[in-house]
Short mmCIF file of C-alpha atoms and ligand atoms in Angstrom, two decimals:
data_model
loop_
_atom_site.label_atom_id
_atom_site.label_comp_id
_atom_site.label_asym_id
_atom_site.label_seq_id
_atom_site.Cartn_x
_atom_site.Cartn_y
_atom_site.Cartn_z
CA MET A 1 1.06 39.11 2.70
CA LYS A 2 4.53 38.72 2.02
CA LEU A 3 5.09 36.43 4.72
CA VAL A 4 2.68 34.10 3.18
CA LEU A 5 4.24 34.57 0.16
CA ILE A 6 7.71 33.88 1.48
CA LEU A 7 6.55 30.81 3.38
CA GLY A 8 4.82 29.66 0.19
CA CYS A 9 8.19 29.73 -1.46
CA LEU A 10 10.25 27.81 1.49
CA VAL A 11 7.71 24.99 1.49
CA THR A 12 7.63 24.73 -2.51
CA LEU A 13 11.34 24.74 -2.17
CA GLY A 14 11.24 22.00 0.53
CA LEU A 15 13.18 24.41 2.93
CA ALA A 16 10.67 24.79 5.82
CA GLN A 17 9.94 23.12 8.66
CA ASP A 18 6.49 22.55 9.51
CA ALA A 19 5.22 23.26 12.87
CA ILE A 20 4.27 20.25 15.03
CA ASN A 21 0.25 20.14 14.92
CA PRO A 22 -0.64 20.37 19.01
CA ARG A 23 -4.24 19.27 18.19
CA ARG A 24 -5.70 16.06 19.86
CA PHE A 25 -6.32 13.20 17.51
CA PRO A 26 -10.05 13.51 16.66
CA SER A 27 -12.05 10.28 18.19
CA SER A 28 -12.93 9.46 14.27
CA LEU A 29 -9.13 8.80 13.57
CA ARG A 30 -8.11 4.95 13.98
CA ILE A 31 -4.27 4.49 14.41
CA GLY A 32 -2.74 1.51 14.22
CA VAL A 33 0.18 -0.72 12.43
CA ALA A 34 0.27 -2.92 9.11
CA ASN A 35 2.10 -5.52 7.95
CA ALA A 36 1.30 -8.74 5.34
CA ALA A 37 1.41 -12.00 5.35
CA PRO A 38 4.27 -12.89 3.07
CA GLN A 39 6.56 -10.69 4.99
CA ILE A 40 6.03 -12.14 8.39
CA GLU A 41 4.38 -15.15 8.59
CA GLY A 42 6.98 -17.75 7.28
CA GLY A 43 5.68 -21.11 7.56
CA TRP A 44 5.72 -21.02 3.57
CA ASP A 45 4.95 -24.88 3.29
CA ALA A 46 3.62 -25.39 6.79
CA ASP A 47 0.73 -27.59 7.38
CA GLY A 48 -0.82 -27.76 3.82
CA LYS A 49 -0.01 -23.91 2.73
CA GLY A 50 0.37 -24.02 -1.25
CA GLU A 51 3.35 -22.05 -3.10
CA THR A 52 2.79 -18.60 -3.46
CA ILE A 53 4.69 -16.28 -6.52
CA TRP A 54 6.76 -15.03 -4.27
CA ASP A 55 7.76 -18.22 -2.77
CA HIS A 56 8.75 -19.62 -6.28
CA PHE A 57 10.65 -16.13 -7.43
CA ALA A 58 12.76 -16.13 -4.25
CA HIS A 59 13.59 -19.72 -4.44
CA THR A 60 13.92 -19.93 -8.34
CA PHE A 61 15.78 -16.60 -8.89
CA PRO A 62 17.87 -16.05 -5.66
CA GLU A 63 19.83 -13.35 -7.46
CA ARG A 64 16.88 -11.27 -7.79
CA ILE A 65 16.54 -10.58 -4.09
CA VAL A 66 19.44 -8.63 -2.76
CA ASP A 67 20.80 -10.57 0.32
CA ARG A 68 19.62 -14.03 -1.56
CA SER A 69 17.22 -14.35 1.13
CA THR A 70 13.53 -16.14 1.38
CA PRO A 71 10.35 -15.32 2.98
CA ASP A 72 10.35 -18.97 4.13
CA ILE A 73 10.59 -18.38 7.72
CA ALA A 74 10.71 -14.31 7.91
CA CYS A 75 9.62 -13.16 11.26
CA ASP A 76 7.80 -16.63 12.45
CA SER A 77 4.61 -15.31 12.75
CA TYR A 78 3.06 -17.98 12.06
CA ASN A 79 4.08 -19.51 15.16
CA LYS A 80 4.74 -16.02 17.14
CA TYR A 81 1.51 -14.18 16.30
CA LYS A 82 0.57 -13.86 19.96
CA GLU A 83 3.33 -12.32 20.91
CA ASP A 84 2.91 -9.59 17.80
CA VAL A 85 -0.53 -9.07 19.07
CA ALA A 86 0.79 -8.40 22.64
CA LEU A 87 3.37 -5.71 21.15
CA VAL A 88 0.40 -4.16 19.32
CA LYS A 89 -1.50 -3.90 22.71
CA ALA A 90 1.09 -2.71 24.71
CA MET A 91 1.54 0.13 22.20
CA GLY A 92 -1.99 1.15 22.69
CA LEU A 93 -2.99 1.10 19.23
CA ASP A 94 -6.84 0.69 17.75
CA HIS A 95 -6.15 -1.61 14.73
CA TYR A 96 -3.70 -4.03 13.31
CA ARG A 97 -3.45 -4.50 9.56
CA LEU A 98 -2.85 -7.89 8.61
CA SER A 99 -3.23 -10.12 5.49
CA ILE A 100 -4.55 -13.35 4.64
CA ALA A 101 -2.41 -15.52 2.24
CA TRP A 102 -4.82 -16.76 -0.28
CA SER A 103 -2.62 -19.94 -0.71
CA ARG A 104 -2.69 -20.82 2.93
CA VAL A 105 -6.42 -21.09 2.93
CA LEU A 106 -7.05 -22.21 -0.40
CA PRO A 107 -3.71 -24.01 -1.49
CA THR A 108 -4.36 -24.52 -5.33
CA GLY A 109 -6.03 -20.87 -5.39
CA TYR A 110 -9.92 -22.45 -5.79
CA THR A 111 -12.18 -22.94 -3.42
CA ASP A 112 -12.95 -26.59 -3.94
CA ASN A 113 -9.58 -27.15 -1.99
CA VAL A 114 -9.89 -25.62 1.58
CA ASN A 115 -6.84 -26.23 3.91
CA GLN A 116 -8.74 -26.27 7.42
CA ALA A 117 -5.51 -25.57 9.07
CA GLY A 118 -4.61 -22.33 7.32
CA VAL A 119 -8.21 -21.32 7.91
CA GLN A 120 -7.45 -22.13 11.86
CA TYR A 121 -4.31 -19.90 11.97
CA TYR A 122 -6.66 -16.96 11.08
CA LYS A 123 -9.23 -17.98 13.39
CA ASN A 124 -6.58 -17.93 15.89
CA LEU A 125 -5.29 -14.89 15.04
CA PHE A 126 -8.95 -12.94 15.23
CA LYS A 127 -9.45 -14.19 18.40
CA GLU A 128 -6.34 -13.11 19.96
CA LEU A 129 -7.14 -9.82 18.31
CA LYS A 130 -10.45 -9.48 19.72
CA ASP A 131 -9.13 -10.76 23.29
CA ASN A 132 -7.37 -7.96 23.16
CA ASN A 133 -9.45 -5.35 21.60
CA ILE A 134 -7.64 -4.57 18.76
CA ILE A 135 -9.64 -3.89 15.39
CA PRO A 136 -8.61 -5.94 12.64
CA MET A 137 -8.15 -4.27 9.31
CA VAL A 138 -7.95 -7.07 6.67
CA THR A 139 -5.88 -7.07 2.96
CA LEU A 140 -7.08 -10.23 1.08
CA TYR A 141 -4.35 -9.69 -1.59
CA HIS A 142 -0.97 -8.68 -0.79
CA TRP A 143 1.00 -9.69 -4.00
CA ASP A 144 0.96 -13.37 -2.81
CA LEU A 145 -0.83 -15.27 -5.99
CA PRO A 146 -0.97 -19.02 -5.50
CA GLN A 147 1.82 -20.19 -8.00
CA PRO A 148 -0.65 -22.57 -9.86
CA LEU A 149 -2.74 -19.83 -10.98
CA GLN A 150 0.55 -18.37 -12.50
CA ASP A 151 1.46 -21.46 -14.00
CA GLN A 152 -1.84 -22.68 -15.38
CA MET A 153 -3.31 -19.38 -16.50
CA GLY A 154 -1.05 -16.89 -16.72
CA GLY A 155 -2.22 -15.18 -13.01
CA TRP A 156 -3.15 -11.42 -13.38
CA LEU A 157 -2.84 -11.32 -17.31
CA ASN A 158 -5.91 -13.79 -17.96
CA GLU A 159 -9.61 -12.28 -17.39
CA SER A 160 -10.64 -15.46 -15.65
CA ILE A 161 -8.74 -14.18 -12.60
CA VAL A 162 -11.73 -12.00 -12.14
CA ASN A 163 -13.92 -14.79 -10.91
CA ILE A 164 -11.27 -16.64 -9.60
CA PHE A 165 -10.40 -13.76 -7.39
CA ALA A 166 -14.06 -13.18 -6.55
CA ASP A 167 -14.97 -16.43 -5.43
CA TYR A 168 -11.60 -16.49 -3.32
CA THR A 169 -12.93 -13.36 -1.37
CA LYS A 170 -16.60 -14.66 -1.17
CA PHE A 171 -15.07 -17.57 0.42
CA CYS A 172 -12.91 -15.15 3.05
CA TRP A 173 -16.65 -13.55 3.90
CA GLU A 174 -18.38 -16.58 4.41
CA THR A 175 -15.45 -17.82 6.62
CA PHE A 176 -14.21 -14.94 8.41
CA GLY A 177 -17.30 -12.54 8.05
CA ASP A 178 -18.00 -12.97 12.17
CA ASP A 179 -14.11 -11.94 12.83
CA ALA A 180 -13.78 -8.67 10.95
CA ASN A 181 -15.28 -6.10 8.89
CA TRP A 182 -12.91 -3.50 7.53
CA TRP A 183 -11.55 -5.23 4.23
CA ILE A 184 -8.94 -4.51 1.64
CA THR A 185 -9.23 -6.35 -1.58
CA ILE A 186 -6.10 -5.65 -3.06
CA ASN A 187 -2.84 -4.27 -1.94
CA GLU A 188 -0.96 -1.37 -4.09
CA PRO A 189 -2.13 -3.03 -7.61
CA LYS A 190 0.55 -0.32 -9.64
CA GLN A 191 3.19 -2.78 -8.12
CA VAL A 192 1.42 -5.91 -8.63
CA CYS A 193 0.97 -4.88 -12.64
CA GLN A 194 3.69 -2.45 -12.96
CA ALA A 195 6.40 -4.44 -10.98
CA GLY A 196 5.11 -7.95 -11.73
CA TYR A 197 4.33 -7.93 -15.28
CA GLY A 198 5.73 -4.75 -16.70
CA SER A 199 9.59 -4.10 -15.49
CA GLY A 200 9.46 -7.95 -13.92
CA VAL A 201 11.50 -6.94 -10.88
CA PHE A 202 8.66 -8.25 -8.78
CA ALA A 203 7.10 -11.89 -8.95
CA PRO A 204 6.25 -13.48 -11.13
CA GLY A 205 9.20 -11.32 -13.05
CA ILE A 206 7.23 -11.22 -16.16
CA VAL A 207 8.61 -8.32 -18.85
CA SER A 208 6.19 -6.82 -20.88
CA ASP A 209 6.79 -2.93 -19.81
CA GLY A 210 3.64 -0.50 -21.06
CA ILE A 211 1.71 -3.72 -22.64
CA LEU A 212 0.91 -6.53 -20.39
CA ASP A 213 1.16 -4.59 -17.42
CA TYR A 214 -2.03 -2.60 -18.28
CA VAL A 215 -3.78 -5.75 -19.43
CA CYS A 216 -3.18 -6.78 -15.70
CA THR A 217 -4.49 -3.08 -14.35
CA LYS A 218 -7.78 -3.71 -16.07
CA ASN A 219 -8.24 -7.18 -14.43
CA VAL A 220 -7.16 -6.03 -11.22
CA LEU A 221 -9.71 -3.32 -11.25
CA LEU A 222 -12.69 -5.91 -12.83
CA ALA A 223 -11.35 -8.41 -9.97
CA HIS A 224 -11.80 -5.31 -7.28
CA ALA A 225 -15.11 -4.42 -8.52
CA LYS A 226 -16.48 -7.96 -8.59
CA ALA A 227 -15.46 -8.77 -5.12
CA TRP A 228 -16.60 -5.23 -3.83
CA HIS A 229 -20.50 -6.32 -5.68
CA ILE A 230 -20.54 -9.78 -3.90
CA TYR A 231 -19.89 -8.10 -0.78
CA ASN A 232 -22.18 -5.24 -1.57
CA ASP A 233 -24.97 -7.83 -2.41
CA LEU A 234 -24.43 -10.82 0.39
CA PHE A 235 -22.52 -9.60 3.13
CA ARG A 236 -22.95 -6.03 3.78
CA LYS A 237 -26.00 -6.22 5.83
CA THR A 238 -24.82 -8.84 8.26
CA ASN A 239 -21.34 -7.80 8.00
CA LYS A 240 -21.87 -3.96 8.19
CA GLY A 241 -18.20 -3.37 7.33
CA GLN A 242 -16.25 -1.53 4.51
CA VAL A 243 -14.49 -2.72 1.53
CA GLY A 244 -12.06 -0.82 -0.29
CA MET A 245 -8.59 -0.86 -2.35
CA VAL A 246 -5.25 0.15 -1.42
CA ILE A 247 -3.28 2.67 -4.06
CA ASP A 248 0.46 3.76 -3.69
CA SER A 249 2.19 6.66 -4.73
CA SER A 250 4.62 9.40 -3.33
CA TRP A 251 3.52 12.75 -3.97
CA TYR A 252 4.58 14.64 -6.77
CA GLU A 253 5.61 18.23 -6.59
CA PRO A 254 6.08 20.36 -9.77
CA GLY A 255 9.91 21.28 -9.53
CA SER A 256 8.80 24.97 -10.40
CA GLU A 257 6.35 27.36 -11.02
CA SER A 258 6.32 26.43 -14.99
CA ASP A 259 3.27 25.65 -16.28
CA GLU A 260 5.28 22.52 -18.09
CA ASP A 261 6.31 21.40 -14.67
CA LYS A 262 3.02 21.74 -12.96
CA GLU A 263 1.37 19.75 -16.04
CA SER A 264 4.05 17.15 -15.79
CA ALA A 265 3.44 16.87 -11.77
CA GLU A 266 -0.15 16.09 -12.34
CA ARG A 267 0.60 13.92 -15.07
CA ALA A 268 2.60 11.63 -13.09
CA MET A 269 -0.07 11.79 -10.34
CA GLN A 270 -2.45 10.46 -12.95
CA PHE A 271 -0.37 7.77 -14.31
CA ASP A 272 0.48 6.45 -10.68
CA ILE A 273 -2.93 7.25 -8.71
CA GLY A 274 -5.62 8.31 -11.19
CA ILE A 275 -4.97 5.06 -13.26
CA TYR A 276 -7.01 3.38 -10.47
CA GLY A 277 -8.45 6.03 -8.59
CA ASN A 278 -10.14 7.47 -11.28
CA PRO A 279 -12.04 4.44 -12.56
CA LEU A 280 -12.84 3.74 -8.71
CA PHE A 281 -14.16 7.42 -7.85
CA ASN A 282 -14.84 9.37 -11.11
CA GLY A 283 -15.37 6.41 -14.16
CA ASP A 284 -12.83 5.47 -16.73
CA TRP A 285 -9.45 5.88 -16.97
CA PRO A 286 -8.09 9.45 -16.67
CA ALA A 287 -8.07 11.23 -20.00
CA VAL A 288 -4.43 12.19 -19.77
CA VAL A 289 -3.37 8.39 -19.73
CA LYS A 290 -6.13 7.70 -22.28
CA GLU A 291 -4.39 9.84 -24.73
CA ARG A 292 -0.90 9.73 -24.24
CA VAL A 293 -0.92 5.63 -24.40
CA ALA A 294 -3.04 5.85 -27.52
CA ALA A 295 -0.80 8.62 -29.38
CA ARG A 296 2.37 6.71 -28.40
CA SER A 297 0.78 3.00 -29.23
CA LYS A 298 -0.17 4.56 -32.95
CA LEU A 299 3.38 5.86 -33.48
CA GLU A 300 4.84 2.76 -32.34
CA GLY A 301 2.88 0.74 -34.98
CA PHE A 302 0.40 -0.98 -32.68
CA SER A 303 -3.02 -1.31 -34.14
CA GLU A 304 -4.93 -0.27 -31.00
CA SER A 305 -3.99 1.35 -27.92
CA ARG A 306 -1.74 -0.64 -25.49
CA LEU A 307 -4.11 0.58 -22.46
CA PRO A 308 -7.31 -1.74 -22.81
CA ILE A 309 -10.38 0.08 -23.59
CA LEU A 310 -13.20 0.15 -20.68
CA THR A 311 -16.46 -0.49 -22.05
CA ASP A 312 -19.53 1.77 -20.86
CA PHE A 313 -20.52 -1.17 -18.85
CA GLU A 314 -17.29 -1.57 -17.01
CA ILE A 315 -17.06 2.10 -16.35
CA ASP A 316 -20.21 1.84 -14.59
CA TYR A 317 -19.51 -1.47 -12.64
CA ILE A 318 -16.17 -0.31 -11.32
CA LYS A 319 -17.30 3.43 -10.39
CA GLY A 320 -18.24 3.57 -6.77
CA THR A 321 -16.82 0.35 -5.36
CA SER A 322 -14.55 1.43 -3.03
CA ASP A 323 -15.87 2.33 0.13
CA PHE A 324 -12.88 4.50 1.21
CA LEU A 325 -9.64 5.10 -0.44
CA GLY A 326 -6.57 3.18 1.02
CA LEU A 327 -3.52 5.04 0.61
CA ASN A 328 0.01 3.83 1.32
CA HIS A 329 2.43 6.58 0.78
CA TYR A 330 6.17 7.22 1.86
CA SER A 331 7.76 9.76 -0.14
CA THR A 332 7.82 13.01 -2.05
CA LEU A 333 9.74 13.76 -5.00
CA LEU A 334 9.86 16.79 -7.17
CA ILE A 335 8.77 16.58 -10.99
CA ASN A 336 10.16 18.52 -13.89
CA HIS A 337 8.91 18.32 -17.58
CA THR A 338 11.14 16.33 -19.86
CA ALA A 339 11.67 16.05 -23.46
CA GLU A 340 9.36 13.23 -25.22
CA ALA A 341 11.16 9.94 -25.29
CA PRO A 342 11.94 8.82 -28.54
CA ILE A 343 9.38 6.14 -29.95
CA GLY A 344 10.98 2.60 -30.13
CA ARG A 345 9.96 0.32 -27.38
CA PRO A 346 6.92 0.83 -25.37
CA SER A 347 7.28 1.58 -21.80
CA PHE A 348 5.08 2.77 -18.81
CA GLU A 349 7.73 5.52 -17.43
CA SER A 350 7.83 6.72 -21.36
CA ASP A 351 4.13 7.06 -21.37
CA LYS A 352 4.13 8.85 -18.21
CA SER A 353 7.39 10.90 -19.68
CA VAL A 354 8.19 13.21 -16.36
CA GLN A 355 11.63 13.88 -14.95
CA TYR A 356 12.29 13.15 -10.87
CA TRP A 357 14.30 14.89 -8.56
CA HIS A 358 14.65 15.70 -5.10
CA ARG A 359 16.32 18.58 -2.75
CA PRO A 360 19.71 17.23 -1.55
CA GLU A 361 18.64 18.53 1.87
CA TRP A 362 15.73 16.03 2.59
CA THR A 363 16.48 13.18 5.03
CA GLN A 364 16.89 9.92 2.79
CA GLY A 365 15.82 6.47 3.62
CA SER A 366 16.61 3.26 2.26
CA ALA A 367 15.92 3.84 -1.55
CA ASP A 368 17.06 6.46 -4.00
CA TRP A 369 13.23 7.73 -4.29
CA PHE A 370 12.63 7.52 -0.41
CA PHE A 371 12.49 11.11 1.45
CA ASP A 372 11.04 12.36 4.62
CA VAL A 373 8.86 15.34 3.60
CA PRO A 374 5.55 15.66 5.76
CA TRP A 375 4.33 18.51 3.95
CA GLY A 376 4.18 16.26 0.73
CA LEU A 377 1.59 13.93 2.64
CA ARG A 378 -0.82 17.16 3.32
CA LYS A 379 -0.64 18.15 -0.05
CA PHE A 380 -1.31 14.58 -1.46
CA LEU A 381 -4.44 14.46 0.90
CA SER A 382 -5.82 17.64 -0.42
CA TRP A 383 -5.14 16.68 -3.99
CA LEU A 384 -7.18 13.52 -3.23
CA LYS A 385 -10.23 15.18 -1.66
CA LYS A 386 -10.24 17.40 -4.70
CA THR A 387 -9.60 14.84 -7.52
CA PHE A 388 -11.95 12.19 -6.38
CA ASN A 389 -14.97 14.24 -4.61
CA ASN A 390 -14.05 14.10 -1.17
CA PRO A 391 -14.06 10.47 -0.68
CA GLU A 392 -13.23 8.79 3.15
CA ILE A 393 -9.36 8.24 3.08
CA VAL A 394 -7.46 5.66 5.37
CA ILE A 395 -3.72 5.95 5.30
CA THR A 396 -3.21 1.94 5.31
CA GLU A 397 0.69 2.41 5.28
CA ASN A 398 3.59 5.07 6.22
CA GLY A 399 6.86 4.92 7.80
CA PHE A 400 10.50 5.18 7.25
CA SER A 401 13.26 2.66 5.95
CA ASP A 402 16.56 2.53 6.90
CA THR A 403 19.47 0.21 6.07
CA SER A 404 21.26 0.55 9.64
CA GLY A 405 18.69 -1.22 11.63
CA THR A 406 19.63 1.12 14.37
CA LEU A 407 17.75 0.94 17.70
CA GLU A 408 18.25 4.45 18.40
CA ASP A 409 16.09 5.21 15.10
CA ASP A 410 15.30 9.18 15.89
CA LYS A 411 14.99 9.55 12.02
CA ARG A 412 11.89 7.27 11.91
CA ILE A 413 10.75 9.08 15.15
CA THR A 414 10.91 12.69 13.32
CA TYR A 415 9.30 10.79 9.95
CA LEU A 416 6.37 9.73 12.04
CA GLU A 417 5.90 12.95 14.21
CA GLY A 418 5.95 14.67 10.85
CA HIS A 419 3.51 12.64 9.06
CA VAL A 420 0.97 12.31 11.71
CA SER A 421 1.32 16.15 12.17
CA ALA A 422 0.43 16.51 8.37
CA CYS A 423 -2.53 14.15 8.85
CA LEU A 424 -3.78 16.33 11.71
CA ASP A 425 -2.81 19.48 9.28
CA ALA A 426 -5.21 17.92 6.72
CA ILE A 427 -8.02 16.89 8.81
CA TYR A 428 -8.26 20.55 10.96
CA GLU A 429 -7.07 22.63 8.73
CA ASP A 430 -7.92 21.23 5.30
CA ASN A 431 -11.33 19.15 5.87
CA VAL A 432 -9.80 16.06 4.65
CA ASN A 433 -11.98 13.20 5.53
CA LEU A 434 -9.00 11.05 6.71
CA THR A 435 -10.32 8.06 9.20
CA GLY A 436 -7.40 6.20 9.44
CA TYR A 437 -3.36 6.23 9.95
CA THR A 438 -1.49 2.90 9.79
CA VAL A 439 2.44 2.97 10.24
CA TRP A 440 4.51 0.13 8.33
CA SER A 441 5.65 -1.39 10.35
CA ILE A 442 5.43 -2.67 13.84
CA MET A 443 8.51 -5.06 13.30
CA ASP A 444 11.23 -5.50 10.29
CA ASP A 445 10.06 -8.00 8.10
CA TRP A 446 10.92 -9.43 4.58
CA GLU A 447 11.10 -6.65 2.49
CA TRP A 448 10.41 -8.39 -0.97
CA THR A 449 13.45 -7.96 -3.38
CA GLY A 450 15.10 -6.13 -0.63
CA GLY A 451 15.13 -9.22 1.65
CA TYR A 452 16.38 -8.48 5.11
CA THR A 453 18.41 -5.54 4.06
CA SER A 454 15.97 -2.35 4.79
CA PHE A 455 14.18 -1.98 8.21
CA LEU A 456 11.04 -0.35 8.61
CA GLY A 457 10.01 -1.98 12.32
CA MET A 458 9.41 0.12 15.59
CA TYR A 459 10.69 -3.49 16.69
CA LYS A 460 13.84 -4.94 15.13
CA VAL A 461 13.74 -8.62 14.47
CA ASP A 462 16.85 -10.72 15.00
CA PHE A 463 16.57 -12.83 11.77
CA ASN A 464 19.89 -14.63 12.57
CA ASP A 465 18.33 -15.73 15.67
CA PRO A 466 16.21 -19.18 15.17
CA ASP A 467 13.85 -17.79 17.88
CA ARG A 468 13.20 -14.37 15.91
CA PRO A 469 13.16 -12.05 19.03
CA ARG A 470 11.42 -8.78 18.64
CA ILE A 471 13.72 -5.84 20.34
CA LYS A 472 12.25 -2.46 20.95
CA ARG A 473 13.33 0.18 19.17
CA LYS A 474 13.45 4.10 20.38
CA SER A 475 10.30 4.83 17.94
CA ALA A 476 8.21 1.94 19.81
CA ASP A 477 8.45 4.07 22.96
CA TYR A 478 8.08 7.13 21.28
CA PHE A 479 4.88 5.92 19.38
CA THR A 480 3.52 4.23 22.66
CA GLY A 481 3.55 7.76 24.41
CA VAL A 482 1.80 9.22 21.29
CA MET A 483 -1.02 6.81 21.67
CA LYS A 484 -1.34 7.45 25.37
CA LYS A 485 -1.87 11.05 24.72
CA ARG A 486 -3.20 11.02 21.29
CA CYS A 487 -1.17 13.80 20.72
CA LEU A 488 2.02 14.69 19.23
CA VAL A 489 2.90 17.44 21.71
CA ASP A 490 3.45 17.49 25.69
CA GLU A 491 0.10 16.74 27.44
CA ASP A 492 -0.21 20.56 29.08
CA LYS A 493 0.22 21.97 25.46
CA CYS A 494 -2.25 19.44 23.73
CA VAL A 495 -5.27 21.42 22.25
CA ASP A 496 -8.43 19.63 22.44
C1 BGC B 1 4.42 -2.37 0.66
C2 BGC B 1 4.72 -3.28 1.59
C3 BGC B 1 6.33 -3.31 1.83
C4 BGC B 1 6.39 -1.36 2.10
C5 BGC B 1 7.89 -1.22 2.50
C6 BGC B 1 4.59 -0.95 0.53
O1 BGC B 1 5.01 -0.77 -0.96
O2 BGC B 1 2.62 -2.65 0.28
O3 BGC B 1 4.63 -4.45 1.49
O4 BGC B 1 6.86 -3.76 2.61
O5 BGC B 1 6.08 -1.01 1.00
O6 BGC B 1 8.75 -1.02 1.54
#
């Protein structure tokens, strides 16, 4: 009992090294790698592709990208996709998460103007995956809104986007329904809304913190739900697949045993994950989000809550529309209670109202919020199981970013080993229904406002070489070995 207590305290303090789980991966767990069209394809205006909000953002505001770079060429996967598929094949991976660039297939965003060359690009990519026996996991929206939809109608702030997005997804299912059956509607809506239309640090760069970001949140949820209903009504029978949304968050661990810190950590989870997960799995916004935004809005002088109401019809329409919960997870932070922010200018962070910190001994990645804390992932998975009634969970992104780009990437190996081990703990010890784990990423890419300065690839890409060679890092060999054994420890120690 004493030992359990001491271990418990050490884990809470972030001092314990979790043992690596020796179990063989269950056959129900697919393992793969992820990336996204705007970060790897390049060919930004090739063969009829339309401009996206990220093309526009990087071209118009170079100072907002740390190295003033653009996604114009990126990894040149538009031309080198066969090479990429060969890398995935050589690593023995089960699946490849890719995204379809909306504006490559529908340059204006609308279905009346189809770019056949763009359609052919994805047809070729799907064929290459099929020929190599690799399962495609397809994201339909990875932040790259066609620019005309932003210019003409305000993008995700206009509720017409619900129908326009749903039309696009229908087009994709009609066009690519024979090529794939594992679908993600929207990647990380929190970044789309809070970063794109709240803080404005991401494209399209609209600054309306705590106001229009919530409008975006509602539209994103309705757009996702409408897409899911279309799939369910028209395509599920023949496509026999799954459609889910991918939400992202760090794990927020209470910074102490105090009730206030525990409540603050839970509140942070509800603001970051619950704001999407609760409508999808339980129905309606999380109560704490509803209450806090309404109360602060009133004090600020708004006549109604800055958080739009979900009507009974909408609550019903959204609930139950994610066949699995896609999770992008990178880090863990500690959370303390903090004094209520003064009433003044609204903001999402003031609505959330927590203080973040981390243990100095945690290994840091490329950002001030990025730490290697595997036990955080295990706790997170249990929290999702409990909070959302045991959904099927697929980890759609997890990986380690550094700024050095070293080929001897031992920190990435330690990170991946710890996090996959945490997944095995969750599956075997905590009975979490986890069916997928996906590393971000197979190769370095254009990291949005981080440009080409933070690296997550198991292969390095030389962005100074016009040929964009892919160069193996130590982690690629490590992960190839893991896939061969489907186990994290030596074969003779692996437990079946
Ligand atoms: C995004 C990816 C990004 C990754 C690593 C996630 O938030 O979905 O597009 O590259 O984080 O920074």
